Short mmCIF file of C-alpha atoms and ligand atoms in Angstrom, two decimals:
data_model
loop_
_atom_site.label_atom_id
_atom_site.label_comp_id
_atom_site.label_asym_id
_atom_site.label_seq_id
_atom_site.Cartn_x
_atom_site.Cartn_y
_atom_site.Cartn_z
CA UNK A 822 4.46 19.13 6.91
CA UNK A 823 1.00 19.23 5.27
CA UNK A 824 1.67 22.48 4.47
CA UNK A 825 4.69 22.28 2.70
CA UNK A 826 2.79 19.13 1.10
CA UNK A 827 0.15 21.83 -0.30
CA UNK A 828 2.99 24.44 -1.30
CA UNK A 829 4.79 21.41 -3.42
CA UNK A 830 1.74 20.90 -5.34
CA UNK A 831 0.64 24.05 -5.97
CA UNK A 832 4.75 24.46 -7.81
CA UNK A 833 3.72 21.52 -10.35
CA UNK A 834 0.40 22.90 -10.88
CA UNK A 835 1.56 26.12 -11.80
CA UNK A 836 4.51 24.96 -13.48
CA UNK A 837 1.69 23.02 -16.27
CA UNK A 838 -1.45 25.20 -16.23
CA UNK A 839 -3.12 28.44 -16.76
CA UNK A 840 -5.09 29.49 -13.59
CA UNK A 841 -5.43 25.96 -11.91
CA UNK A 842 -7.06 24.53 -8.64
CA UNK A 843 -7.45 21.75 -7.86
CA UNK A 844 -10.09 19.06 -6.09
CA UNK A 845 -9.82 16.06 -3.43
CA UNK A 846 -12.00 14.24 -1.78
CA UNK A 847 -11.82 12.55 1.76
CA UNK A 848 -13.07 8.92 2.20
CA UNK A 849 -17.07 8.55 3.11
CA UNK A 850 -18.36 6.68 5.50
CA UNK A 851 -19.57 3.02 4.17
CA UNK A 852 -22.24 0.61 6.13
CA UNK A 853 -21.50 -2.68 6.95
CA UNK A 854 -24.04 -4.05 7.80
CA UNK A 855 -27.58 -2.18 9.38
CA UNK A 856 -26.72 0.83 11.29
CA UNK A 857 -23.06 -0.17 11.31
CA UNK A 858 -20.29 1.01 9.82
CA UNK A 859 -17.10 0.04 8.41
CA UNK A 860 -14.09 1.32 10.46
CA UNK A 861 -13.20 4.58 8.70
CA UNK A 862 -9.64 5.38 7.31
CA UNK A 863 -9.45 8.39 5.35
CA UNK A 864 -8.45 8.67 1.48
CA UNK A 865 -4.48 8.77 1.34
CA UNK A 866 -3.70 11.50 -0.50
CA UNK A 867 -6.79 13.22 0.78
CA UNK A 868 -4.57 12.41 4.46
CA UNK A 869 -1.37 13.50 2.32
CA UNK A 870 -2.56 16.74 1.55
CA UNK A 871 -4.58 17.66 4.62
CA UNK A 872 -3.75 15.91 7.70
CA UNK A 873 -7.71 15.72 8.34
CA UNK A 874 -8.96 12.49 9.38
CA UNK A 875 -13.13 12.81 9.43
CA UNK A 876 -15.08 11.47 6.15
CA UNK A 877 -17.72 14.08 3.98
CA UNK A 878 -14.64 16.78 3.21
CA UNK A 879 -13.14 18.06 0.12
CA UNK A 880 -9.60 19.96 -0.19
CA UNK A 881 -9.88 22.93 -2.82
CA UNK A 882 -6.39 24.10 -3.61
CA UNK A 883 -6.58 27.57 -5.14
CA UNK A 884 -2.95 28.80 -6.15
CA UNK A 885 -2.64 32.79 -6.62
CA UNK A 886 -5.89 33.16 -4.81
CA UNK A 887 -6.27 35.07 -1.48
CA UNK A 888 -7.57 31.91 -0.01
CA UNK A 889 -5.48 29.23 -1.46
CA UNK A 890 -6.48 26.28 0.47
CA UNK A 891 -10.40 26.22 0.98
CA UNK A 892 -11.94 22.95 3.28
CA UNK A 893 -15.54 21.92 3.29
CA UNK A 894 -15.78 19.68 6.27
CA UNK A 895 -18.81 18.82 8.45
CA UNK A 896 -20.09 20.92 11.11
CA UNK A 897 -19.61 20.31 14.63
CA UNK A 898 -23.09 19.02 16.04
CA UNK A 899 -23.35 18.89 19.77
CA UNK A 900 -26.38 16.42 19.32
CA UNK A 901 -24.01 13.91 17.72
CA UNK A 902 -20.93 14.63 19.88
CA UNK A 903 -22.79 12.56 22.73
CA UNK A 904 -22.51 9.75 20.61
CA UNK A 905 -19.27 9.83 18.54
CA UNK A 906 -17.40 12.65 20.22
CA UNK A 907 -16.93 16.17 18.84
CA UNK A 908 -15.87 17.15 15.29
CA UNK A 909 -13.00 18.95 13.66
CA UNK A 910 -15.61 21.25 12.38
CA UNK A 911 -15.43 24.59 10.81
CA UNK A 912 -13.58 26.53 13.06
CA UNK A 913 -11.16 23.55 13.52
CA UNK A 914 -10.57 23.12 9.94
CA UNK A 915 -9.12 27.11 9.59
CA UNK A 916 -7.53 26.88 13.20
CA UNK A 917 -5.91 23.54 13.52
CA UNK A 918 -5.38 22.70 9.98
CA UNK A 919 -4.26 25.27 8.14
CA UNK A 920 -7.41 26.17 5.69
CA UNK A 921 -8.21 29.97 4.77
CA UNK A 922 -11.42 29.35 4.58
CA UNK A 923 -13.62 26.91 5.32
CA UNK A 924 -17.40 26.24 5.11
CA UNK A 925 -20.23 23.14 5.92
CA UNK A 926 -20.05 20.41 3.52
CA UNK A 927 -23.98 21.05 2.54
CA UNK A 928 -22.75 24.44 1.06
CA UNK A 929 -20.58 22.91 -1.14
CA UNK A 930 -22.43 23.50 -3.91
CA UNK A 931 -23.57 27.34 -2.94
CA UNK A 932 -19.91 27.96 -2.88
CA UNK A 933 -17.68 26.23 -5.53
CA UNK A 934 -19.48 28.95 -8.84
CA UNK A 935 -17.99 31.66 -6.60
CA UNK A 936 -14.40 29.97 -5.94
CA UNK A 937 -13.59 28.47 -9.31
CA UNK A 938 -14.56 31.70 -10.92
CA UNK A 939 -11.31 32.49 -11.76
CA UNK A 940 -10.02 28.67 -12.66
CA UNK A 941 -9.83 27.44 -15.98
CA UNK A 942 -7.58 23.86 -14.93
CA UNK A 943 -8.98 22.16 -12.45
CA UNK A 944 -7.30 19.32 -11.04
CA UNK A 945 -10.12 16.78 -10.39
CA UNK A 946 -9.92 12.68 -9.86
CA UNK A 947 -13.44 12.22 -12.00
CA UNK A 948 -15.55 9.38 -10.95
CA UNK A 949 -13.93 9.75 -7.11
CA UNK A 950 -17.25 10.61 -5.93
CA UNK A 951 -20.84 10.16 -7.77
CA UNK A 952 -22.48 14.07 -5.76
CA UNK A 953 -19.00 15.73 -6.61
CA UNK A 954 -18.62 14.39 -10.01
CA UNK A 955 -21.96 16.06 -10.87
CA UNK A 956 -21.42 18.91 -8.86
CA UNK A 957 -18.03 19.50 -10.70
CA UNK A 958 -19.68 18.78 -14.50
CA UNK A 959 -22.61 21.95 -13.71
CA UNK A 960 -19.71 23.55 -12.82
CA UNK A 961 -18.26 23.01 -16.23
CA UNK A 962 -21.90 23.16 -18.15
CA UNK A 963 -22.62 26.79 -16.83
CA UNK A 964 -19.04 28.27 -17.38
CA UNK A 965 -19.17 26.95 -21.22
CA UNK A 966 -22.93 28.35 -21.27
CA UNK A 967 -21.88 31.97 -20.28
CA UNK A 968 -18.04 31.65 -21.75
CA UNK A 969 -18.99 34.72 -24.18
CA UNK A 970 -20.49 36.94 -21.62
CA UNK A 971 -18.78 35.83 -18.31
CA UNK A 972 -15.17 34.51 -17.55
CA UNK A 973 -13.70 32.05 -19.45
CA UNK A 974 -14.59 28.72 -19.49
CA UNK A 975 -13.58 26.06 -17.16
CA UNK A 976 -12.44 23.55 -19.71
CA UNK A 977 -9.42 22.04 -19.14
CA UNK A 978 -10.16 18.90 -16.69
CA UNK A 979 -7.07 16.93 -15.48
CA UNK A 980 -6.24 13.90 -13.22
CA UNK A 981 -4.43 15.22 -10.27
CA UNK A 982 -2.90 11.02 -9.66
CA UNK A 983 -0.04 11.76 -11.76
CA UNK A 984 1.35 14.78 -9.59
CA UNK A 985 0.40 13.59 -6.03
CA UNK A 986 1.75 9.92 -7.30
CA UNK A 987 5.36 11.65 -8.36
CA UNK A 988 5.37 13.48 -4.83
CA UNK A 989 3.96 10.71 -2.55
CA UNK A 990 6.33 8.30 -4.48
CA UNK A 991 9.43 9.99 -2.96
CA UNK A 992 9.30 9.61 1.09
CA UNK A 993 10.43 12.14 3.01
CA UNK A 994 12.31 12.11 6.09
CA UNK A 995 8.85 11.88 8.43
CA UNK A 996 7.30 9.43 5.93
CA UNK A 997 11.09 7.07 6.63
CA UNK A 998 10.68 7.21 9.84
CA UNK A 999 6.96 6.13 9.74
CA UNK A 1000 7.58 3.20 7.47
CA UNK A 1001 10.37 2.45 9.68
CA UNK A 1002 8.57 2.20 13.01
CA UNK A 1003 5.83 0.28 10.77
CA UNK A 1004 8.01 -2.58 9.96
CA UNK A 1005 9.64 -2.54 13.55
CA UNK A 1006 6.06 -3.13 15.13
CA UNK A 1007 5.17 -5.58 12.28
CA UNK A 1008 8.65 -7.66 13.32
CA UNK A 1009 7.29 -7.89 16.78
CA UNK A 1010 4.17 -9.22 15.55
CA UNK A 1011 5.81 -12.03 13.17
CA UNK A 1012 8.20 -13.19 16.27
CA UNK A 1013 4.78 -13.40 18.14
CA UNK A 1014 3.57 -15.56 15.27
CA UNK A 1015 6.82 -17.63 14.97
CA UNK A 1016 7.32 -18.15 18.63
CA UNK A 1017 3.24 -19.24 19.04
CA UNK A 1018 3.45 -21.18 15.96
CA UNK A 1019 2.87 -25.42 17.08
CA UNK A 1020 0.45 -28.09 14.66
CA UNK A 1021 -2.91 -28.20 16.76
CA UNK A 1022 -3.40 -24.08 16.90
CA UNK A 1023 -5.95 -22.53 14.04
CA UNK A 1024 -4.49 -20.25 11.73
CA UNK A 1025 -6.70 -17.20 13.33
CA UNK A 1026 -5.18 -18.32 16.29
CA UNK A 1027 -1.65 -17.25 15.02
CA UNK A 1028 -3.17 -14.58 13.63
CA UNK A 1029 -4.36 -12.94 16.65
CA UNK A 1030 -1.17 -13.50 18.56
CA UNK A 1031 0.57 -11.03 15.74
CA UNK A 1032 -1.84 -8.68 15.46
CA UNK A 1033 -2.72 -8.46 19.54
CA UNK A 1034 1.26 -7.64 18.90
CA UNK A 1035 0.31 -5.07 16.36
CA UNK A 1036 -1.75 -3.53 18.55
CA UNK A 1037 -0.43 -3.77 22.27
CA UNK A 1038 2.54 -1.25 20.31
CA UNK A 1039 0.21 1.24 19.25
CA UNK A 1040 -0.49 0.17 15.58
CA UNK A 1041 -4.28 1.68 14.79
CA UNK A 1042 -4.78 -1.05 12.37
CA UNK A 1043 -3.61 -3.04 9.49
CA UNK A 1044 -2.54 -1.91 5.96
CA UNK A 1045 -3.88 -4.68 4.65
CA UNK A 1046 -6.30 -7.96 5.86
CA UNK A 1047 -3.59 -10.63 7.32
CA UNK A 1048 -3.09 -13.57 4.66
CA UNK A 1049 -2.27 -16.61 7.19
CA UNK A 1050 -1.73 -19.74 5.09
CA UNK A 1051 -0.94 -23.19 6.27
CA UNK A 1052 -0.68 -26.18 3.67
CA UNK A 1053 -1.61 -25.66 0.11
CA UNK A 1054 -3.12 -22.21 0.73
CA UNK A 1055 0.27 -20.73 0.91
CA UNK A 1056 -0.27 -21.13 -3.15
CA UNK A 1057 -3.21 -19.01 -2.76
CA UNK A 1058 -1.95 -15.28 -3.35
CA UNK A 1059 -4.72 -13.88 -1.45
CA UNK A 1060 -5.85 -16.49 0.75
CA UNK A 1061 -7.75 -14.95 3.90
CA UNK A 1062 -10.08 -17.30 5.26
CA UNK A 1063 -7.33 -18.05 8.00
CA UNK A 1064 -10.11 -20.71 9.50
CA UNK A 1065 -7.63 -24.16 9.29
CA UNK A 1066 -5.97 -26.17 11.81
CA UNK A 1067 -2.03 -26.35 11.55
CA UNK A 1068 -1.23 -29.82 10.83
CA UNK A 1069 2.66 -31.01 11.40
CA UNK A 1070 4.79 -30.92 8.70
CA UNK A 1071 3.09 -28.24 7.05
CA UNK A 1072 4.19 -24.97 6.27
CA UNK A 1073 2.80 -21.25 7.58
CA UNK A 1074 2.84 -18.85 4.98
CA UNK A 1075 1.51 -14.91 6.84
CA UNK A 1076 1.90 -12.13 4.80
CA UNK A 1077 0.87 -9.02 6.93
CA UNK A 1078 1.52 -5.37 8.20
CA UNK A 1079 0.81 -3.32 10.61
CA UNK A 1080 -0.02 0.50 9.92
CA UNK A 1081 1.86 2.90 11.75
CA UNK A 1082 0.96 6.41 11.11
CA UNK A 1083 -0.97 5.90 8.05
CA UNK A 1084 2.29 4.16 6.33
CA UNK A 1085 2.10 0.18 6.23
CA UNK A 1086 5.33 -2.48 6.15
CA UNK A 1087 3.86 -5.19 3.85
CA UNK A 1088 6.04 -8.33 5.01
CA UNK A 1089 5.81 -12.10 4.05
CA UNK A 1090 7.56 -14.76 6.08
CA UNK A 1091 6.77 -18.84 5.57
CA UNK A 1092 8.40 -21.35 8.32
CA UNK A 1093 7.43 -24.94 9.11
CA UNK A 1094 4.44 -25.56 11.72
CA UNK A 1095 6.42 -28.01 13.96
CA UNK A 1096 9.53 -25.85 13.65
CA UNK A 1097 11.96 -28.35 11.17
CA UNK A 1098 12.26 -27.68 7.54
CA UNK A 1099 11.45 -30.96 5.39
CA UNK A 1100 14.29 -31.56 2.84
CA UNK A 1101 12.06 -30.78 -0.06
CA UNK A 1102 10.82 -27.15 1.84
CA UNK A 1103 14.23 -26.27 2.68
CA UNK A 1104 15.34 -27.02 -1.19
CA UNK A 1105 12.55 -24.46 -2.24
CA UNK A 1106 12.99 -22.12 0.66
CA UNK A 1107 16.69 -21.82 -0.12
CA UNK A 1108 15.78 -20.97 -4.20
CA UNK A 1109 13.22 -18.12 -2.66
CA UNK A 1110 15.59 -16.73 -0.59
CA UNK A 1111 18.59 -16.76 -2.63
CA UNK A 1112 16.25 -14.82 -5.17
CA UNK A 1113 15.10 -12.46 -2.94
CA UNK A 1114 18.41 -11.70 -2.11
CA UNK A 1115 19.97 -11.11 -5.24
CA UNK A 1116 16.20 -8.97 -6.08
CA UNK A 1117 17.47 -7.19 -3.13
CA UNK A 1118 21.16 -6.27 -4.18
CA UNK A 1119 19.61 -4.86 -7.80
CA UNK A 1120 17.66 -2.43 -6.14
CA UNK A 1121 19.98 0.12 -5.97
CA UNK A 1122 19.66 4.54 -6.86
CA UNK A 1123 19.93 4.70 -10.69
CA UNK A 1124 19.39 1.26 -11.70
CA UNK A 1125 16.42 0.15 -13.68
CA UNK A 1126 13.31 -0.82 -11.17
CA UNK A 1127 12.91 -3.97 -13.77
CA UNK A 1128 16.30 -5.17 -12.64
CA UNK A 1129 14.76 -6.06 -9.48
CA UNK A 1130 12.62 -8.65 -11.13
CA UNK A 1131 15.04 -9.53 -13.68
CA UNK A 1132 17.17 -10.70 -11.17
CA UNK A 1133 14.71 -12.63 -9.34
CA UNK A 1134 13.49 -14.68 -11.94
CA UNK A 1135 16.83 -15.15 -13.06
CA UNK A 1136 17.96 -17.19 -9.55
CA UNK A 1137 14.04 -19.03 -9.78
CA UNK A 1138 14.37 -20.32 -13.06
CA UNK A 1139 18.19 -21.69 -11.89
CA UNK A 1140 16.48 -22.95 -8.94
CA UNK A 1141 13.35 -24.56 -10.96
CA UNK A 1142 15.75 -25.97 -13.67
CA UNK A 1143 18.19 -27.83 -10.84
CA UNK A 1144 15.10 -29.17 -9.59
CA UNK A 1145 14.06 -31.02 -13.32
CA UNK A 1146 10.92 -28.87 -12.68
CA UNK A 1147 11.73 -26.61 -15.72
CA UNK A 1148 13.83 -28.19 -18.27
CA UNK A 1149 16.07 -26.36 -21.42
CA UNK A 1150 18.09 -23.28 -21.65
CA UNK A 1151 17.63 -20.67 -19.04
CA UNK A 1152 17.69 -17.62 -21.20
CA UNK A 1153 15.21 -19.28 -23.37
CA UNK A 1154 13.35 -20.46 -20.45
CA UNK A 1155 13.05 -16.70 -18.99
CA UNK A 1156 12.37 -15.48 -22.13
CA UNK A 1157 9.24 -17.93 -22.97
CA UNK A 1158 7.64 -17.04 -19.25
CA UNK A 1159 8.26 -20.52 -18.42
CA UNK A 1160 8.43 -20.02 -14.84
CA UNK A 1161 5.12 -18.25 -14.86
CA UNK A 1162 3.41 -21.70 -13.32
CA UNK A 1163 5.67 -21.28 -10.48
CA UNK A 1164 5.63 -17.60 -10.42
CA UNK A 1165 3.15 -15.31 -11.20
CA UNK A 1166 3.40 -12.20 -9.42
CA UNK A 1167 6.13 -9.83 -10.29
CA UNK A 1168 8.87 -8.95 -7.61
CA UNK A 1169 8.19 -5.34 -6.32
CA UNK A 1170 5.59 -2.94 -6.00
CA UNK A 1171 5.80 0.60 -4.10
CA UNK A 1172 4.95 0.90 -0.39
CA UNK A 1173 4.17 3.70 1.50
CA UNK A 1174 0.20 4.86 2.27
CA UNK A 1175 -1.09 2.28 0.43
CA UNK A 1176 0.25 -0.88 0.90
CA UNK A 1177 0.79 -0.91 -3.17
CA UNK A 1178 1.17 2.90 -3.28
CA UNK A 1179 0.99 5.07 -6.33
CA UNK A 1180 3.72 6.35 -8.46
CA UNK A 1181 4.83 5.11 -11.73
CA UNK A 1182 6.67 2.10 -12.51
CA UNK A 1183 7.27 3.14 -16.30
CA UNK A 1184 7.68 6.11 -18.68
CA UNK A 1185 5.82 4.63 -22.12
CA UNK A 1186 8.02 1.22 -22.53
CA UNK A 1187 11.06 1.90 -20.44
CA UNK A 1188 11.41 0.65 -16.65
CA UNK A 1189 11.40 4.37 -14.81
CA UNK A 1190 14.99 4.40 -12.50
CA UNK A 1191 15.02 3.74 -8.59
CA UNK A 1192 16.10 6.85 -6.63
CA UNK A 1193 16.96 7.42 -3.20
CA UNK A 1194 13.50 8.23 -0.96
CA UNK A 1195 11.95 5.55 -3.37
CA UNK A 1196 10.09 2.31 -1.14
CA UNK A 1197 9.26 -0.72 -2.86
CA UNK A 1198 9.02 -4.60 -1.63
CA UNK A 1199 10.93 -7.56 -2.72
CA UNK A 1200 9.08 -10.48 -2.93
CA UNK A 1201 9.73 -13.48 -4.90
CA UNK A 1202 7.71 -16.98 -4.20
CA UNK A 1203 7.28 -20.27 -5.78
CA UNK A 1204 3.99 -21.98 -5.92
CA UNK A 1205 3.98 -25.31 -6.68
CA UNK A 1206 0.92 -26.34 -7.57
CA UNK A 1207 -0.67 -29.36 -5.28
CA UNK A 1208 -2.62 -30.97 -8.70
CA UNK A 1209 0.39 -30.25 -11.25
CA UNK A 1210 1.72 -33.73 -12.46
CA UNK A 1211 4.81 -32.41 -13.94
CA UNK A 1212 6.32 -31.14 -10.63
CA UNK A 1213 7.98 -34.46 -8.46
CA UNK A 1214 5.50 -35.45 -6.07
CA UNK A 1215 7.72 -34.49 -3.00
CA UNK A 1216 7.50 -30.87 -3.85
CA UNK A 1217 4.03 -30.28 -4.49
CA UNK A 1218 2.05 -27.71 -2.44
CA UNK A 1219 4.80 -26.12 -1.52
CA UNK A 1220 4.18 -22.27 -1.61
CA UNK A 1221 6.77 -20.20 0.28
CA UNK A 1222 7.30 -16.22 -0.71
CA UNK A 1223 9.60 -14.10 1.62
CA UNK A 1224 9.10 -10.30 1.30
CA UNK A 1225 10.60 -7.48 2.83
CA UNK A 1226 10.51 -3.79 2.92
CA UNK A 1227 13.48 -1.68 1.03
CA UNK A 1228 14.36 1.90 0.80
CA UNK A 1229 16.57 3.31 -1.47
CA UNK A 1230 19.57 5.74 -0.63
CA UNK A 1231 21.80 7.36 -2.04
CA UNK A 1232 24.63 4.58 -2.08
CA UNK A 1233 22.55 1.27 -2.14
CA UNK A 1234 19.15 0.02 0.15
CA UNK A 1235 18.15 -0.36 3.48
CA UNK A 1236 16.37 -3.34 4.38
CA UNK A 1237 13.50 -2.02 6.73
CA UNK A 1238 12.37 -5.46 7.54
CA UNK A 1239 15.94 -7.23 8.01
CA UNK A 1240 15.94 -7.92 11.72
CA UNK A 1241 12.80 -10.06 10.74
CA UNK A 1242 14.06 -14.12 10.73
CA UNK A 1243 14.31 -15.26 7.42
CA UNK A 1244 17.06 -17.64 6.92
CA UNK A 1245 16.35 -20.83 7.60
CA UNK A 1246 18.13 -21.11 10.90
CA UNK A 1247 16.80 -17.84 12.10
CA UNK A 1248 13.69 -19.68 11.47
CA UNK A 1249 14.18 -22.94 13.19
CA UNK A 1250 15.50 -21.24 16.17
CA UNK A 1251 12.62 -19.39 16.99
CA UNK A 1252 9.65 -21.05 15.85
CA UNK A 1253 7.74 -22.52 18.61
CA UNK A 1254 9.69 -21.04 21.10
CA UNK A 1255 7.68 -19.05 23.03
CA UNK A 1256 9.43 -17.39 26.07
CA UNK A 1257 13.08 -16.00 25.63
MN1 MN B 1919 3.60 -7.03 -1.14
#
């Protein structure tokens, strides 16, 4: 798989330039706090590319060369294996993961004249890394300095984003069936929530009944820190303080996923504490479904990725303007960004690695097209803000978004998310139900 990851690549990069290689740079270890660190996960395209999971390494990608994939990685160090367990190390690096050569991270810099003698592209993220950066500008200072006498010079510097975005941007089948068990575990972690769900509980406390979920099915960790907001927060985007009690009558708003294999789901579901839908939330809840739905049905193979938002906003703005919260003509309102108060995200992003994963969204102006392999989420919300005097009284600080997570195929979408409750009597059936 990684290897036919590395063969892809090296196709585009010899398709574009003379004599290229090309750079990438694991994750590093970061402190937390004293002699602690931060949990490591590795770089994603670094993990894309290599399948090598241990910080301090860089990927050289040599095509035409009779080592085309060179790995510096750290040595193995019996002295340190007693406390963190053994590393890949050098000989594991050329035996278990495919490199031609590999050497010690320290010789990095002994090493890299020699290898890109011969490259005059090199394929380099600058500013990934501070010691490579400046190891990869001497590189560039001493080939222009002997350019007359020596080789020629190493002078063409390129991002390599814009080819590993393209590839990583279309899953394959492995990558499907990652996101797919991603967004099965992160189901069984929102009924957890649902079913736990009562007014009295903390919003950790929900929190840790999903994610002890997450884990218990063999989820490594999160794609991204749990947002679990009760009350107003659920107008906070980003909320993650997760510290209040559930009071009744209040909504839950968690937006979460769990990793599964290095791919996330990113999900959003928002039901009532004690279990019942107020008239007003119901109102709302109805306009954010019926606009995720219809987001949902425009993201189809061949169709514009804007038509996704498009046709969100479209069923908001209805919604907003039934309510008397938005007022006029509703081509005028979407035109003027009227609904931008209510609504200020956009619909979709990608999904895959990175919870908003690379690729392109555009080619200069235009909206690129949605084809099958592509994963994005659907997520419309309304956010109705607690202090604004123009929204009836009844409806503020209501926040509800519903997201799920949607592949394209060939003839339409799959909804990897769908057996998550979202209508409203999925919901009231299950909250606060815990055994069944
Ligand atoms: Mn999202």
């Amino acid at each position: 798989m990684f290897t036919e990851r590395r063969t892809k690549l090296i196709e585009k990069m010899t398709a574009e330039a003379d004599h290229p290689a090309a750079i990438f740079v694991s994750a590093r270890e970061a402190t937390r706090n004293s002699d602690v660190n931060y949990e490591f996960r590795q770089e994603s395209s670094f993990y894309y590319l290599t399948g090598f999971d241990e910080p301090d390494s860089v990927a050289l990608i040599r095509p035409g060369t009779e080592a085309p994939f060179v790995m510096f990685v750290r040595p193995h160090d019996p002295e340190m294996a007693i406390w963190v367990g053994p590393r890949v190390g050098i000989e594991g690096a050329v035996e278990n993961y495919g490199a031609d050569k590999a050497y010690p991270i320290e010789a990095i810099e002994e090493h890299l004249t020699e290898l890109l003698s011969e490259t005059e592209t090199l394929y380099y993220p600058l500013g990934a890394d501070e010691e490579l950066d400046a190891l990869i500008l001497k590189q560039m200072t001493l080939r222009r300095q002997n350019a007359q006498r020596g080789p020629r010079a190493l002078g063409d510097l390129r991002d390599p984003d814009p080819l590993i975005g393209e590839m990583r941007l279309r899953k394959s089948e492995n990558e499907i069936a990652s996101l797919t068990q991603a967004a099965v575990v992160t189901g069984q972690g929102f009924e957890r929530a649902m079913r736990t769900t009562r007014s009295g509980l903390h919003e950790y406390e929900v929190q840790a009944a999903m994610e002890s979920e997450f884990r218990r099915l063999g989820s490594r960790r999160n794609g991204y820190p749990s947002i679990v907001a009760s009350a107003h927060d659920s107008c906070i985007l980003h909320y993650t303080t997760n510290r209040k009690e559930l009071v009744d009558g209040d909504l839950l708003l968690i937006d979460a996923g769990a990793e599964w294999e290095y791919y996330t789901a990113d999900v959003t579901r928002t039901w009532p504490v004690n279990g019942q839908f107020t008239p007003e939330q119901r109102t709302i809840y109805d306009v954010v479904l019926r606009a995720q739905h219809a987001g949902i049905a425009a993201a189809q193979p061949n169709h514009r990725f804007d038509e996704i938002h498009e046709a969100s906003v479209r069923v908001l703005v209805e919604g907003l303007t039934d309510l008397k919260i938005l007022k006029g003509n509703i081509e005028q309102l979407i035109e003027n960004d009227s609904y931008r108060p209510f609504y200020m995200h956009s619909t979709s992003h990608w999904l895959g690695m990175d919870v908003h994963d690379v690729g392109r969204y555009r080619n200069g102006e235009d909206s690129i097209n949605l084809e099958s392999g592509m994963c994005l989420t659907v997520e419309p919300g309304l956010y109705l803000d607690p202090k604004n005097e123009n929204i009836p009284e009844a409806y503020r600080g209501i926040g509800i978004r519903i997201e799920d997570d949607i592949l394209i195929t060939l003839d339409g979408n799959k909804n990897l998310s769908s057996h998550i409750p979202s209508t409203p009597e999925e919901i009231e059936a299950i909250v606060g139900h815990l055994e069944r």
